[in-house]
PDB file of C-alpha atoms and ligand atoms in Angstrom:
ATOM      1  CA  MET A   1      28.514 115.507 128.029  1.00 88.00           C
ATOM      2  CA  LEU A   2      27.966 117.361 124.735  1.00 93.00           C
ATOM      3  CA  ASN A   3      28.364 115.134 121.684  1.00 96.00           C
ATOM      4  CA  LEU A   4      27.665 117.140 118.549  1.00 97.00           C
ATOM      5  CA  VAL A   5      27.510 115.920 114.950  1.00 98.00           C
ATOM      6  CA  LEU A   6      28.287 118.772 112.557  1.00 98.00           C
ATOM      7  CA  PHE A   7      26.833 117.828 109.206  1.00 98.00           C
ATOM      8  CA  GLY A   8      26.748 119.193 105.681  1.00 98.00           C
ATOM      9  CA  PRO A   9      28.230 118.858 102.210  1.00 98.00           C
ATOM     10  CA  PRO A  10      31.934 119.472 101.516  1.00 97.00           C
ATOM     11  CA  GLY A  11      32.611 123.178 101.936  1.00 97.00           C
ATOM     12  CA  ALA A  12      29.531 123.831 104.113  1.00 98.00           C
ATOM     13  CA  GLY A  13      31.686 125.119 106.975  1.00 97.00           C
ATOM     14  CA  LYS A  14      32.006 122.078 109.250  1.00 97.00           C
ATOM     15  CA  GLY A  15      35.757 122.371 109.820  1.00 96.00           C
ATOM     16  CA  THR A  16      35.550 126.157 110.102  1.00 97.00           C
ATOM     17  CA  GLN A  17      32.775 126.086 112.725  1.00 98.00           C
ATOM     18  CA  SER A  18      34.432 123.201 114.598  1.00 97.00           C
ATOM     19  CA  GLN A  19      37.407 125.431 115.416  1.00 97.00           C
ATOM     20  CA  LYS A  20      35.111 128.017 117.005  1.00 97.00           C
ATOM     21  CA  LEU A  21      33.103 125.378 118.883  1.00 96.00           C
ATOM     22  CA  ILE A  22      36.268 123.870 120.384  1.00 94.00           C
ATOM     23  CA  GLU A  23      37.220 127.287 121.789  1.00 94.00           C
ATOM     24  CA  LYS A  24      33.743 127.867 123.196  1.00 94.00           C
ATOM     25  CA  TYR A  25      32.970 124.458 124.702  1.00 94.00           C
ATOM     26  CA  GLY A  26      36.356 122.745 125.214  1.00 94.00           C
ATOM     27  CA  LEU A  27      35.291 119.713 123.219  1.00 95.00           C
ATOM     28  CA  ILE A  28      37.538 117.206 121.450  1.00 96.00           C
ATOM     29  CA  HIS A  29      37.418 117.678 117.666  1.00 97.00           C
ATOM     30  CA  LEU A  30      37.170 114.440 115.693  1.00 98.00           C
ATOM     31  CA  SER A  31      37.464 115.155 111.957  1.00 98.00           C
ATOM     32  CA  THR A  32      37.822 111.995 109.899  1.00 98.00           C
ATOM     33  CA  GLY A  33      39.123 114.134 107.015  1.00 97.00           C
ATOM     34  CA  ASP A  34      41.919 115.496 109.250  1.00 97.00           C
ATOM     35  CA  LEU A  35      42.673 112.026 110.633  1.00 98.00           C
ATOM     36  CA  LEU A  36      42.937 110.608 107.105  1.00 98.00           C
ATOM     37  CA  ARG A  37      45.149 113.492 105.930  1.00 97.00           C
ATOM     38  CA  SER A  38      47.409 112.867 108.939  1.00 97.00           C
ATOM     39  CA  GLU A  39      47.741 109.196 107.888  1.00 97.00           C
ATOM     40  CA  ILE A  40      48.590 110.368 104.350  1.00 97.00           C
ATOM     41  CA  ALA A  41      51.227 112.808 105.669  1.00 97.00           C
ATOM     42  CA  GLN A  42      52.820 110.006 107.717  1.00 98.00           C
ATOM     43  CA  GLY A  43      52.844 107.729 104.674  1.00 98.00           C
ATOM     44  CA  THR A  44      51.089 104.847 106.475  1.00 97.00           C
ATOM     45  CA  GLU A  45      49.552 101.960 104.529  1.00 96.00           C
ATOM     46  CA  LEU A  46      46.076 103.203 105.521  1.00 97.00           C
ATOM     47  CA  GLY A  47      46.979 106.697 104.317  1.00 97.00           C
ATOM     48  CA  LEU A  48      48.262 105.481 100.970  1.00 97.00           C
ATOM     49  CA  GLU A  49      45.053 103.519 100.348  1.00 97.00           C
ATOM     50  CA  ALA A  50      42.845 106.435 101.494  1.00 98.00           C
ATOM     51  CA  LYS A  51      44.687 108.929  99.282  1.00 97.00           C
ATOM     52  CA  LYS A  52      43.789 106.996  96.123  1.00 97.00           C
ATOM     53  CA  LEU A  53      40.088 107.466  96.981  1.00 98.00           C
ATOM     54  CA  MET A  54      40.197 110.966  98.463  1.00 98.00           C
ATOM     55  CA  ASP A  55      42.075 112.447  95.496  1.00 97.00           C
ATOM     56  CA  HIS A  56      39.113 111.351  93.354  1.00 97.00           C
ATOM     57  CA  GLY A  57      36.461 112.616  95.759  1.00 97.00           C
ATOM     58  CA  ILE A  58      35.324 109.122  96.788  1.00 98.00           C
ATOM     59  CA  LEU A  59      34.492 108.112 100.389  1.00 98.00           C
ATOM     60  CA  VAL A  60      36.941 105.738 102.074  1.00 98.00           C
ATOM     61  CA  PRO A  61      35.513 102.402 103.371  1.00 98.00           C
ATOM     62  CA  ASP A  62      33.295 102.556 106.479  1.00 98.00           C
ATOM     63  CA  GLU A  63      35.434 100.096 108.487  1.00 97.00           C
ATOM     64  CA  VAL A  64      38.505 102.329 108.083  1.00 97.00           C
ATOM     65  CA  VAL A  65      36.891 105.475 109.488  1.00 97.00           C
ATOM     66  CA  ILE A  66      34.913 103.604 112.172  1.00 97.00           C
ATOM     67  CA  GLY A  67      38.186 102.048 113.402  1.00 96.00           C
ATOM     68  CA  MET A  68      39.838 105.472 113.572  1.00 97.00           C
ATOM     69  CA  ILE A  69      36.945 106.995 115.548  1.00 97.00           C
ATOM     70  CA  SER A  70      36.796 104.052 117.955  1.00 96.00           C
ATOM     71  CA  HIS A  71      40.493 104.456 118.661  1.00 95.00           C
ATOM     72  CA  LYS A  72      40.117 108.212 119.292  1.00 96.00           C
ATOM     73  CA  LEU A  73      37.153 107.717 121.658  1.00 96.00           C
ATOM     74  CA  ASP A  74      39.211 105.236 123.689  1.00 94.00           C
ATOM     75  CA  ALA A  75      42.138 107.655 123.788  1.00 95.00           C
ATOM     76  CA  ASN A  76      39.961 110.493 125.193  1.00 95.00           C
ATOM     77  CA  LYS A  77      38.025 108.804 127.984  1.00 91.00           C
ATOM     78  CA  THR A  78      37.848 111.897 130.222  1.00 92.00           C
ATOM     79  CA  ALA A  79      36.680 114.319 127.486  1.00 93.00           C
ATOM     80  CA  ARG A  80      33.798 116.758 128.193  1.00 91.00           C
ATOM     81  CA  GLY A  81      32.379 115.836 124.808  1.00 94.00           C
ATOM     82  CA  PHE A  82      33.145 115.528 121.125  1.00 97.00           C
ATOM     83  CA  ILE A  83      32.488 117.356 117.865  1.00 97.00           C
ATOM     84  CA  PHE A  84      32.106 114.817 115.086  1.00 98.00           C
ATOM     85  CA  ASP A  85      33.097 116.666 111.902  1.00 98.00           C
ATOM     86  CA  GLY A  86      32.669 114.813 108.608  1.00 96.00           C
ATOM     87  CA  PHE A  87      31.578 111.668 110.468  1.00 98.00           C
ATOM     88  CA  PRO A  88      29.223 109.834 110.191  1.00 98.00           C
ATOM     89  CA  ARG A  89      29.092 110.060 106.380  1.00 98.00           C
ATOM     90  CA  THR A  90      27.007 106.926 105.779  1.00 98.00           C
ATOM     91  CA  VAL A  91      24.111 105.325 107.646  1.00 98.00           C
ATOM     92  CA  ALA A  92      26.413 102.370 108.504  1.00 98.00           C
ATOM     93  CA  GLN A  93      28.835 104.828 110.131  1.00 98.00           C
ATOM     94  CA  ALA A  94      25.956 106.435 112.090  1.00 98.00           C
ATOM     95  CA  GLU A  95      24.818 103.036 113.393  1.00 98.00           C
ATOM     96  CA  ALA A  96      28.385 102.132 114.371  1.00 98.00           C
ATOM     97  CA  LEU A  97      28.799 105.464 116.198  1.00 98.00           C
ATOM     98  CA  ASP A  98      25.637 104.855 118.235  1.00 97.00           C
ATOM     99  CA  ARG A  99      26.962 101.410 119.222  1.00 97.00           C
ATOM    100  CA  LEU A 100      30.340 102.855 120.247  1.00 96.00           C
ATOM    101  CA  LEU A 101      28.746 105.624 122.331  1.00 96.00           C
ATOM    102  CA  GLU A 102      26.292 103.198 123.936  1.00 94.00           C
ATOM    103  CA  THR A 103      29.203 101.384 125.569  1.00 89.00           C
ATOM    104  CA  LYS A 104      30.282 104.741 127.061  1.00 84.00           C
ATOM    105  CA  ASP A 105      26.748 105.778 128.101  1.00 87.00           C
ATOM    106  CA  ALA A 106      27.271 109.092 126.242  1.00 90.00           C
ATOM    107  CA  PRO A 107      24.806 109.334 123.332  1.00 95.00           C
ATOM    108  CA  ILE A 108      24.799 111.918 120.527  1.00 97.00           C
ATOM    109  CA  SER A 109      23.229 115.160 121.839  1.00 96.00           C
ATOM    110  CA  GLY A 110      22.202 116.334 118.380  1.00 97.00           C
ATOM    111  CA  MET A 111      23.116 116.915 114.759  1.00 98.00           C
ATOM    112  CA  ILE A 112      23.376 120.389 113.216  1.00 98.00           C
ATOM    113  CA  ALA A 113      23.273 120.404 109.407  1.00 98.00           C
ATOM    114  CA  LEU A 114      24.660 123.391 107.497  1.00 98.00           C
ATOM    115  CA  GLU A 115      22.770 124.018 104.248  1.00 98.00           C
ATOM    116  CA  VAL A 116      24.708 125.648 101.389  1.00 98.00           C
ATOM    117  CA  PRO A 117      23.865 125.528  97.644  1.00 97.00           C
ATOM    118  CA  ALA A 118      26.194 123.573  95.322  1.00 95.00           C
ATOM    119  CA  ASP A 119      27.503 126.602  93.388  1.00 96.00           C
ATOM    120  CA  GLU A 120      28.624 128.277  96.619  1.00 97.00           C
ATOM    121  CA  LEU A 121      30.249 125.015  97.826  1.00 98.00           C
ATOM    122  CA  GLU A 122      32.232 124.781  94.617  1.00 97.00           C
ATOM    123  CA  ARG A 123      33.279 128.436  94.872  1.00 97.00           C
ATOM    124  CA  ARG A 124      34.478 128.044  98.491  1.00 97.00           C
ATOM    125  CA  LEU A 125      36.407 124.844  97.857  1.00 97.00           C
ATOM    126  CA  LEU A 126      38.145 126.171  94.728  1.00 97.00           C
ATOM    127  CA  GLU A 127      39.077 129.278  96.714  1.00 96.00           C
ATOM    128  CA  ARG A 128      40.543 127.138  99.520  1.00 96.00           C
ATOM    129  CA  GLY A 129      42.290 124.991  96.893  1.00 95.00           C
ATOM    130  CA  LYS A 130      44.394 127.962  95.803  1.00 95.00           C
ATOM    131  CA  ASP A 131      46.579 127.558  98.905  1.00 92.00           C
ATOM    132  CA  SER A 132      45.375 124.493 100.866  1.00 90.00           C
ATOM    133  CA  GLY A 133      47.577 122.076  98.932  1.00 90.00           C
ATOM    134  CA  ARG A 134      44.629 119.652  98.938  1.00 92.00           C
ATOM    135  CA  PRO A 135      44.326 117.898  95.577  1.00 92.00           C
ATOM    136  CA  ASP A 136      40.587 117.346  96.215  1.00 95.00           C
ATOM    137  CA  ASP A 137      40.039 121.133  96.456  1.00 96.00           C
ATOM    138  CA  ALA A 138      41.900 122.018  93.266  1.00 93.00           C
ATOM    139  CA  ASN A 139      39.800 120.334  90.583  1.00 94.00           C
ATOM    140  CA  PRO A 140      36.140 121.240  89.782  1.00 96.00           C
ATOM    141  CA  GLY A 141      35.455 117.669  88.576  1.00 97.00           C
ATOM    142  CA  VAL A 142      36.635 116.191  91.900  1.00 97.00           C
ATOM    143  CA  ILE A 143      34.601 118.767  93.858  1.00 97.00           C
ATOM    144  CA  ARG A 144      31.466 117.808  91.904  1.00 97.00           C
ATOM    145  CA  LYS A 145      32.197 114.123  92.596  1.00 98.00           C
ATOM    146  CA  ARG A 146      32.466 114.895  96.331  1.00 98.00           C
ATOM    147  CA  ILE A 147      29.108 116.692  96.224  1.00 97.00           C
ATOM    148  CA  LYS A 148      27.580 113.730  94.356  1.00 97.00           C
ATOM    149  CA  GLU A 149      29.003 111.282  96.945  1.00 98.00           C
ATOM    150  CA  TYR A 150      27.422 113.494  99.613  1.00 98.00           C
ATOM    151  CA  ASN A 151      24.018 113.493  97.916  1.00 97.00           C
ATOM    152  CA  ASP A 152      24.094 109.729  97.243  1.00 98.00           C
ATOM    153  CA  LYS A 153      25.632 108.322 100.436  1.00 98.00           C
ATOM    154  CA  THR A 154      25.750 111.012 103.131  1.00 98.00           C
ATOM    155  CA  ALA A 155      22.481 112.965 102.816  1.00 97.00           C
ATOM    156  CA  PRO A 156      20.462 109.908 104.076  1.00 98.00           C
ATOM    157  CA  VAL A 157      22.314 110.179 107.408  1.00 98.00           C
ATOM    158  CA  ALA A 158      20.116 113.227 108.173  1.00 98.00           C
ATOM    159  CA  GLY A 159      17.064 110.929 108.125  1.00 98.00           C
ATOM    160  CA  TYR A 160      18.757 108.631 110.640  1.00 98.00           C
ATOM    161  CA  TYR A 161      19.000 111.485 113.168  1.00 98.00           C
ATOM    162  CA  LYS A 162      15.543 112.865 112.270  1.00 98.00           C
ATOM    163  CA  THR A 163      13.954 109.596 113.407  1.00 98.00           C
ATOM    164  CA  GLN A 164      15.770 110.075 116.737  1.00 97.00           C
ATOM    165  CA  ASN A 165      14.520 113.705 116.968  1.00 96.00           C
ATOM    166  CA  LYS A 166      18.135 114.902 117.007  1.00 97.00           C
ATOM    167  CA  PHE A 167      18.252 116.808 113.703  1.00 97.00           C
ATOM    168  CA  THR A 168      18.417 120.606 113.271  1.00 97.00           C
ATOM    169  CA  SER A 169      19.114 122.332 109.971  1.00 97.00           C
ATOM    170  CA  LYS A 170      20.707 125.775 109.606  1.00 96.00           C
ATOM    171  CA  ASP A 171      21.409 128.029 106.648  1.00 96.00           C
ATOM    172  CA  GLY A 172      25.216 127.996 106.219  1.00 97.00           C
ATOM    173  CA  ILE A 173      25.232 131.221 104.182  1.00 97.00           C
ATOM    174  CA  GLY A 174      26.385 134.326 106.059  1.00 96.00           C
ATOM    175  CA  SER A 175      29.592 135.312 107.799  1.00 97.00           C
ATOM    176  CA  VAL A 176      31.469 132.679 109.830  1.00 97.00           C
ATOM    177  CA  ASP A 177      30.498 134.564 113.015  1.00 98.00           C
ATOM    178  CA  GLU A 178      26.813 134.762 112.029  1.00 98.00           C
ATOM    179  CA  VAL A 179      26.684 131.007 111.382  1.00 98.00           C
ATOM    180  CA  PHE A 180      28.472 130.359 114.676  1.00 98.00           C
ATOM    181  CA  GLU A 181      25.990 132.533 116.588  1.00 97.00           C
ATOM    182  CA  ALA A 182      23.122 130.463 115.161  1.00 97.00           C
ATOM    183  CA  ILE A 183      24.832 127.170 116.099  1.00 97.00           C
ATOM    184  CA  TYR A 184      25.461 128.499 119.605  1.00 97.00           C
ATOM    185  CA  LYS A 185      21.744 129.294 119.990  1.00 96.00           C
ATOM    186  CA  ILE A 186      20.739 125.829 118.793  1.00 97.00           C
ATOM    187  CA  ILE A 187      23.031 124.167 121.353  1.00 96.00           C
ATOM    188  CA  GLY A 188      21.627 126.494 124.032  1.00 94.00           C
ATOM    189  CA  SER A 189      18.105 125.355 123.142  1.00 93.00           C
ATOM    190  CA  TRP A 190      19.140 121.721 123.723  1.00 89.00           C
ATOM    191  CA  ASP A 191      20.452 122.626 127.191  1.00 74.00           C
ATOM    192  CA  ALA A 192      17.209 124.448 128.004  1.00 67.00           C
ATOM    193  CA  GLY A 193      15.136 121.462 126.906  1.00 62.00           C
ATOM    194  CA  ARG A 194      16.964 118.998 129.177  1.00 61.00           C
TER     195      ARG A 194
HETATM  196  P1  LIG B 201      36.735 116.501 104.833  1.00 87.05           P
HETATM  197  O1  LIG B 201      38.076 116.805 105.351  1.00 87.05           O
HETATM  198  O2  LIG B 201      35.680 116.198 105.835  1.00 87.05           O
HETATM  199  O3  LIG B 201      36.455 117.719 103.867  1.00 87.05           O
HETATM  200  P2  LIG B 201      35.350 118.767 103.616  1.00 87.05           P
HETATM  201  O4  LIG B 201      33.995 118.181 103.784  1.00 87.05           O
HETATM  202  O5  LIG B 201      35.725 119.332 102.301  1.00 87.05           O
HETATM  203  O6  LIG B 201      35.633 119.939 104.670  1.00 87.05           O
HETATM  204  P3  LIG B 201      34.702 120.963 105.374  1.00 87.05           P
HETATM  205  O7  LIG B 201      33.276 120.856 104.955  1.00 87.05           O
HETATM  206  O8  LIG B 201      34.966 120.770 106.841  1.00 87.05           O
HETATM  207  O9  LIG B 201      35.319 122.355 104.919  1.00 87.05           O
HETATM  208  P4  LIG B 201      34.735 123.748 105.386  1.00 87.05           P
HETATM  209  O10 LIG B 201      33.344 123.770 104.915  1.00 87.05           O
HETATM  210  O11 LIG B 201      34.952 124.068 106.812  1.00 87.05           O
HETATM  211  O12 LIG B 201      36.749 115.239 103.810  1.00 87.05           O
HETATM  212  C1  LIG B 201      37.686 115.104 102.756  1.00 87.05           C
HETATM  213  C2  LIG B 201      37.608 113.689 102.158  1.00 87.05           C
HETATM  214  O13 LIG B 201      37.993 112.694 103.166  1.00 87.05           O
HETATM  215  C3  LIG B 201      36.248 113.200 101.680  1.00 87.05           C
HETATM  216  O14 LIG B 201      35.965 113.627 100.340  1.00 87.05           O
HETATM  217  C4  LIG B 201      36.410 111.652 101.783  1.00 87.05           C
HETATM  218  O15 LIG B 201      37.114 111.125 100.673  1.00 87.05           O
HETATM  219  C5  LIG B 201      37.258 111.468 103.021  1.00 87.05           C
HETATM  220  N1  LIG B 201      36.482 111.244 104.244  1.00 87.05           N
HETATM  221  C6  LIG B 201      36.458 112.072 105.331  1.00 87.05           C
HETATM  222  N2  LIG B 201      35.638 111.576 106.283  1.00 87.05           N
HETATM  223  C7  LIG B 201      35.115 110.415 105.792  1.00 87.05           C
HETATM  224  C8  LIG B 201      34.173 109.463 106.308  1.00 87.05           C
HETATM  225  N3  LIG B 201      33.599 109.627 107.518  1.00 87.05           N
HETATM  226  N4  LIG B 201      33.855 108.395 105.526  1.00 87.05           N
HETATM  227  C9  LIG B 201      34.422 108.215 104.338  1.00 87.05           C
HETATM  228  N5  LIG B 201      35.316 109.086 103.777  1.00 87.05           N
HETATM  229  C10 LIG B 201      35.661 110.191 104.499  1.00 87.05           C
HETATM  230  O16 LIG B 201      35.594 124.805 104.576  1.00 87.05           O
HETATM  231  C11 LIG B 201      35.499 124.989 103.192  1.00 87.05           C
HETATM  232  C12 LIG B 201      35.897 126.420 102.815  1.00 87.05           C
HETATM  233  O17 LIG B 201      34.756 127.252 102.983  1.00 87.05           O
HETATM  234  C13 LIG B 201      37.013 127.010 103.680  1.00 87.05           C
HETATM  235  O18 LIG B 201      37.950 127.617 102.850  1.00 87.05           O
HETATM  236  C14 LIG B 201      36.317 128.039 104.547  1.00 87.05           C
HETATM  237  O19 LIG B 201      37.122 129.171 104.810  1.00 87.05           O
HETATM  238  C15 LIG B 201      35.121 128.420 103.689  1.00 87.05           C
HETATM  239  N6  LIG B 201      33.985 128.830 104.512  1.00 87.05           N
HETATM  240  C16 LIG B 201      33.532 128.194 105.635  1.00 87.05           C
HETATM  241  N7  LIG B 201      32.477 128.851 106.138  1.00 87.05           N
HETATM  242  C17 LIG B 201      32.239 129.923 105.307  1.00 87.05           C
HETATM  243  C18 LIG B 201      31.265 130.981 105.297  1.00 87.05           C
HETATM  244  N8  LIG B 201      30.310 131.093 106.252  1.00 87.05           N
HETATM  245  N9  LIG B 201      31.311 131.876 104.286  1.00 87.05           N
HETATM  246  C19 LIG B 201      32.265 131.784 103.328  1.00 87.05           C
HETATM  247  N10 LIG B 201      33.215 130.831 103.275  1.00 87.05           N
HETATM  248  C20 LIG B 201      33.197 129.904 104.283  1.00 87.05           C
END
């Protein structure tokens, strides 16, 4: 089973690369951002609460996203593996994910972190905001808040996987295909080492 955590700041290319990885490996894509936006679109109570935070670039509470992921893991018991995109975003989420996967005897294979400088992140997200309809992509102040949330609360998650020897970092600058090729090689090196 391949269980990949795709990591990086907002706009690093996690969602973009996830689409290519799904095609290549037939994995189930679990994006907490997409799951939350689906709750918002359906107008659920969870979605309404999440929207208030997301529109300001603030992380939603750990228990909300952990509950969503747990539900999705249970609903996909026969999956070949998962891409975790935008999750875990805090150390508490990372610990909860390990506990959930322990019960399924299917640990995280590795984390790949995409490194992109803040000015390029802002440029990409504002560009996407022109037609994505996402309020959090349209406002430079909200984008900077998201990057600050990442630096304060999410960046320490890398250390969590480093202590487990599961962390690999990759430059996220370059064409989408060039970044994908590099990710593909990293995953291949895990297979070779096992
Ligand atoms: P997400 O939906 O996860 O949003 P994101 O980080 O902005 O997306 P992503 O990083 O995947 O975008 P990508 O680079 O692919 O989260 C949104 C919000 O939901 C959060 O702020 C938070 O409030 C909440 N949330 C989600 N998960 C949570 C959790 N676990 N805990 C708490 N709160 C949570 O794409 C960006 C743009 O860059 C695209 O337009 C793309 O075309 C472009 N791009 C990608 N690769 C490129 C490349 N190589 N070159 C040039 N452009 C590129």
